[in-house]
mmCIF file of C-alpha atoms in Angstrom:
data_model
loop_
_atom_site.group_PDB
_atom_site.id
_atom_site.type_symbol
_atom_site.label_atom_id
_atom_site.label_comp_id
_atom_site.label_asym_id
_atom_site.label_seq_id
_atom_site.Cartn_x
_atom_site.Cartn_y
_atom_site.Cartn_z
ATOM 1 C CA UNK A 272 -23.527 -58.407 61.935
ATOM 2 C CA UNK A 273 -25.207 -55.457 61.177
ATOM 3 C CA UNK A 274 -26.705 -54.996 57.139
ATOM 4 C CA UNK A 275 -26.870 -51.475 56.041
ATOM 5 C CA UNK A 276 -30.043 -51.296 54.051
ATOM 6 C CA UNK A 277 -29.296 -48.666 51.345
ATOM 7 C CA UNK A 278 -28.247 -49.880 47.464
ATOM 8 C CA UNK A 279 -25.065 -51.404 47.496
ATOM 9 C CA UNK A 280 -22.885 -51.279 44.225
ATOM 10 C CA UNK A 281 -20.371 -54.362 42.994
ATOM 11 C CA UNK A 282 -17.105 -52.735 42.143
ATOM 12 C CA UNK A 283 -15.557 -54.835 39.329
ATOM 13 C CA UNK A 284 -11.718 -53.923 40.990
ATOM 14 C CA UNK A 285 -9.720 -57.004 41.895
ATOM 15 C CA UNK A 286 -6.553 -54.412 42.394
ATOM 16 C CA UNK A 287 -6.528 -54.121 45.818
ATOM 17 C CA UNK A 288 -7.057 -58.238 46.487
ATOM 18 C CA UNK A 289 -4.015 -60.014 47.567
ATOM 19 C CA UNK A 290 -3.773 -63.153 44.864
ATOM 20 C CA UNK A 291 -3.643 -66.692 46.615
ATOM 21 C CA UNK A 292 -2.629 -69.942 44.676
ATOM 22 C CA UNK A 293 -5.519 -72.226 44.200
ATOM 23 C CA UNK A 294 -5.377 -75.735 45.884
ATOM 24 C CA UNK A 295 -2.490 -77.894 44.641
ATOM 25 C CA UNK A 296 -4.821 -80.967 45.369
ATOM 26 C CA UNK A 297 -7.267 -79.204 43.097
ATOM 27 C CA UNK A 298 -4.787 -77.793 40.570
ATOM 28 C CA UNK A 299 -4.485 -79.708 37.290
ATOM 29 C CA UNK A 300 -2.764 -77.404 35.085
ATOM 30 C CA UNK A 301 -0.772 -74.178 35.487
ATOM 31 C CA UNK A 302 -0.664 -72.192 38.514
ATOM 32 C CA UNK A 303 -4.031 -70.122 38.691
ATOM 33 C CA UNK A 304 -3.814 -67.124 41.307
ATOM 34 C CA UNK A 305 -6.862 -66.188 42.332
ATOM 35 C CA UNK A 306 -8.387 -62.757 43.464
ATOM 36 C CA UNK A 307 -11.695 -62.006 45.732
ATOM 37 C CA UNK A 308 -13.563 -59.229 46.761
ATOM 38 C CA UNK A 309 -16.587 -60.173 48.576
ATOM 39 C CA UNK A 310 -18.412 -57.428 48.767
ATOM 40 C CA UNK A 311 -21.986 -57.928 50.304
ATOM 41 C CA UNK A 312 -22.962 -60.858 52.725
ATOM 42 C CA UNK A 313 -26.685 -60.859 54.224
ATOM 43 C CA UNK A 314 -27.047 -61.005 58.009
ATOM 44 C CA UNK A 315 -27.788 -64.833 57.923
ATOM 45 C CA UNK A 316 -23.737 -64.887 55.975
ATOM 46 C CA UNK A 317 -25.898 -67.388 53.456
ATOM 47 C CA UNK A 318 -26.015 -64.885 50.461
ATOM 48 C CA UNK A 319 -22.648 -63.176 49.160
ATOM 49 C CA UNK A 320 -21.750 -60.706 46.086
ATOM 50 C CA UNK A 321 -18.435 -59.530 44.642
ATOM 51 C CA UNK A 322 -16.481 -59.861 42.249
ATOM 52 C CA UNK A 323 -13.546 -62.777 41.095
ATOM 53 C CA UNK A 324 -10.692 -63.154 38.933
ATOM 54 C CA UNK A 325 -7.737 -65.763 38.007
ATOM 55 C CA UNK A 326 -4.640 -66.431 35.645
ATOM 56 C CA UNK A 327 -4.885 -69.030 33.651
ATOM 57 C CA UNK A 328 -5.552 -72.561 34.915
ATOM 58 C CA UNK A 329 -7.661 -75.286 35.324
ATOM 59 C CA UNK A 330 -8.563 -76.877 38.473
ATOM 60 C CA UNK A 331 -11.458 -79.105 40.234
ATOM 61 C CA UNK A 332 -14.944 -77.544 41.197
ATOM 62 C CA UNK A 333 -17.604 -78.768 43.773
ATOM 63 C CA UNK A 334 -20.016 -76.733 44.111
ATOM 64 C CA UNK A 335 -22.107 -76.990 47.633
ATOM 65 C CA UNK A 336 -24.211 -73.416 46.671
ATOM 66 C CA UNK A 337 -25.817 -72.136 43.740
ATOM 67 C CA UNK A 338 -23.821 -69.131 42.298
ATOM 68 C CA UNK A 339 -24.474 -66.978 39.738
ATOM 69 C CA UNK A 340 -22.030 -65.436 37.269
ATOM 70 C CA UNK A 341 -21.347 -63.025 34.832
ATOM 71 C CA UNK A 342 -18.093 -62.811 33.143
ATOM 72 C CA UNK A 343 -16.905 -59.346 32.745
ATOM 73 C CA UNK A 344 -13.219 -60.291 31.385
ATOM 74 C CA UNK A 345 -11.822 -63.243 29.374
ATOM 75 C CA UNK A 346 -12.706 -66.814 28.797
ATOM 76 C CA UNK A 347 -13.534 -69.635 30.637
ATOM 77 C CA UNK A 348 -14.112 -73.319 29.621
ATOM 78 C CA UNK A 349 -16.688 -75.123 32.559
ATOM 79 C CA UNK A 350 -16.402 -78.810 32.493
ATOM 80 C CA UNK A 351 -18.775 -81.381 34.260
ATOM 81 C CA UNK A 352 -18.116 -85.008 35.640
ATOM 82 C CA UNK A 353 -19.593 -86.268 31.916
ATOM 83 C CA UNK A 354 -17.589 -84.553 29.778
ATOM 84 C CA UNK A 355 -19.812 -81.699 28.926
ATOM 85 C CA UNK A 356 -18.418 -78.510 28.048
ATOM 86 C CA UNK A 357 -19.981 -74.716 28.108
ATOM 87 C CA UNK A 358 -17.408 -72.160 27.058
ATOM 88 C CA UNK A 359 -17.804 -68.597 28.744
ATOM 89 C CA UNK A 360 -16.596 -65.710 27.565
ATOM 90 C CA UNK A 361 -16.853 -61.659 28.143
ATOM 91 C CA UNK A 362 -21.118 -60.809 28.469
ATOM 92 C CA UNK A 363 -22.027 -64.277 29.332
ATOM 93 C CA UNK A 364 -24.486 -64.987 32.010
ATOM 94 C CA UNK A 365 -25.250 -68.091 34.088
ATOM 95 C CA UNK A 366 -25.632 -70.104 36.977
ATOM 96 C CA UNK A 367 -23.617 -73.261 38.525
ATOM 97 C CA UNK A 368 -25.774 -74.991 40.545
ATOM 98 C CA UNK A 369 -25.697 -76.345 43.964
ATOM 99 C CA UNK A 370 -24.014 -80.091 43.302
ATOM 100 C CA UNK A 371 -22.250 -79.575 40.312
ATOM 101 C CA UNK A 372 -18.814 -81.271 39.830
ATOM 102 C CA UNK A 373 -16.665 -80.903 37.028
ATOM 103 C CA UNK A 374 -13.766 -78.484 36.061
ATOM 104 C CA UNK A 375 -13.155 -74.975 35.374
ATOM 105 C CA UNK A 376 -10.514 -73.605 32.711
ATOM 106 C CA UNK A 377 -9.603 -69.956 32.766
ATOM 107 C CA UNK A 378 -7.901 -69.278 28.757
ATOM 108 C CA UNK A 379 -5.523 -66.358 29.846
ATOM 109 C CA UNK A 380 -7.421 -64.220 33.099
ATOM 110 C CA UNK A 381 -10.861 -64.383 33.935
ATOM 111 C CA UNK A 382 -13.010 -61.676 35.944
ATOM 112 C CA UNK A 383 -16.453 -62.409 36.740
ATOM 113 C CA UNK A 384 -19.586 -60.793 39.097
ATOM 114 C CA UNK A 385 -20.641 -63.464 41.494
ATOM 115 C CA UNK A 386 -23.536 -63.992 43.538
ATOM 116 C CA UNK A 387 -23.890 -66.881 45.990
ATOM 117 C CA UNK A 388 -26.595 -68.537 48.223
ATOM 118 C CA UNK A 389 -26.119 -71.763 50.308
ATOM 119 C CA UNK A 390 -29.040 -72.970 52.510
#
């Protein structure tokens, strides 16, 4: 693969994206489509940027690489295996780490910026 090395900018359009149910084995509520545009992966295909959106749902997360987020549309509710809660919303930044379980909750449809690395 061959990495153009000029700025690259993160369109926040999700029109485009074909939307693809999420896992029924992960799916506990409602029937969240999703939409992905990755738009930048590094030569070594460990680092990826774009940008993601869903209806309204919640369904199971494992997370095997950190990621970075920042929501540019709606509300989210993230869940971990304790209980713990951190609502998202429009302007929020921050990261799920690598090893994080728990749930995620989209309240109506999400968009977010995402960045991703997995050693």
């Amino acid at each position: 693969m061959t990495i153009e090395k000029t700025l690259r900018r993160i369109s926040p359009d999700l029109s485009q994206q074909q939307a693809t149910g999420t896992d029924p084995q992960k799916c506990l509520s409602g029937n969240p489509m999703q939409r992905v545009h990755n738009q930048f992966a590094n030569s070594k295909e460990n680092f990826f940027c774009g940008t993601w959106g869903s209806t309204e749902g919640k369904w199971t997360i494992s997370y095997s690489e950190d990621e970075f987020c920042y929501i540019i549309k709606g509300k989210a509710i993230i869940t971990d295996q304790t209980g713990r809660s951190e609502t998202v919303v429009q302007g929020d930044a921050f990261v799920i780490p690598a090893g994080f379980e728990g749930t995620w909750e989209t309240i109506g449809e999400v968009e977010k910026f995402y960045s991703m690395y997995e050693e």
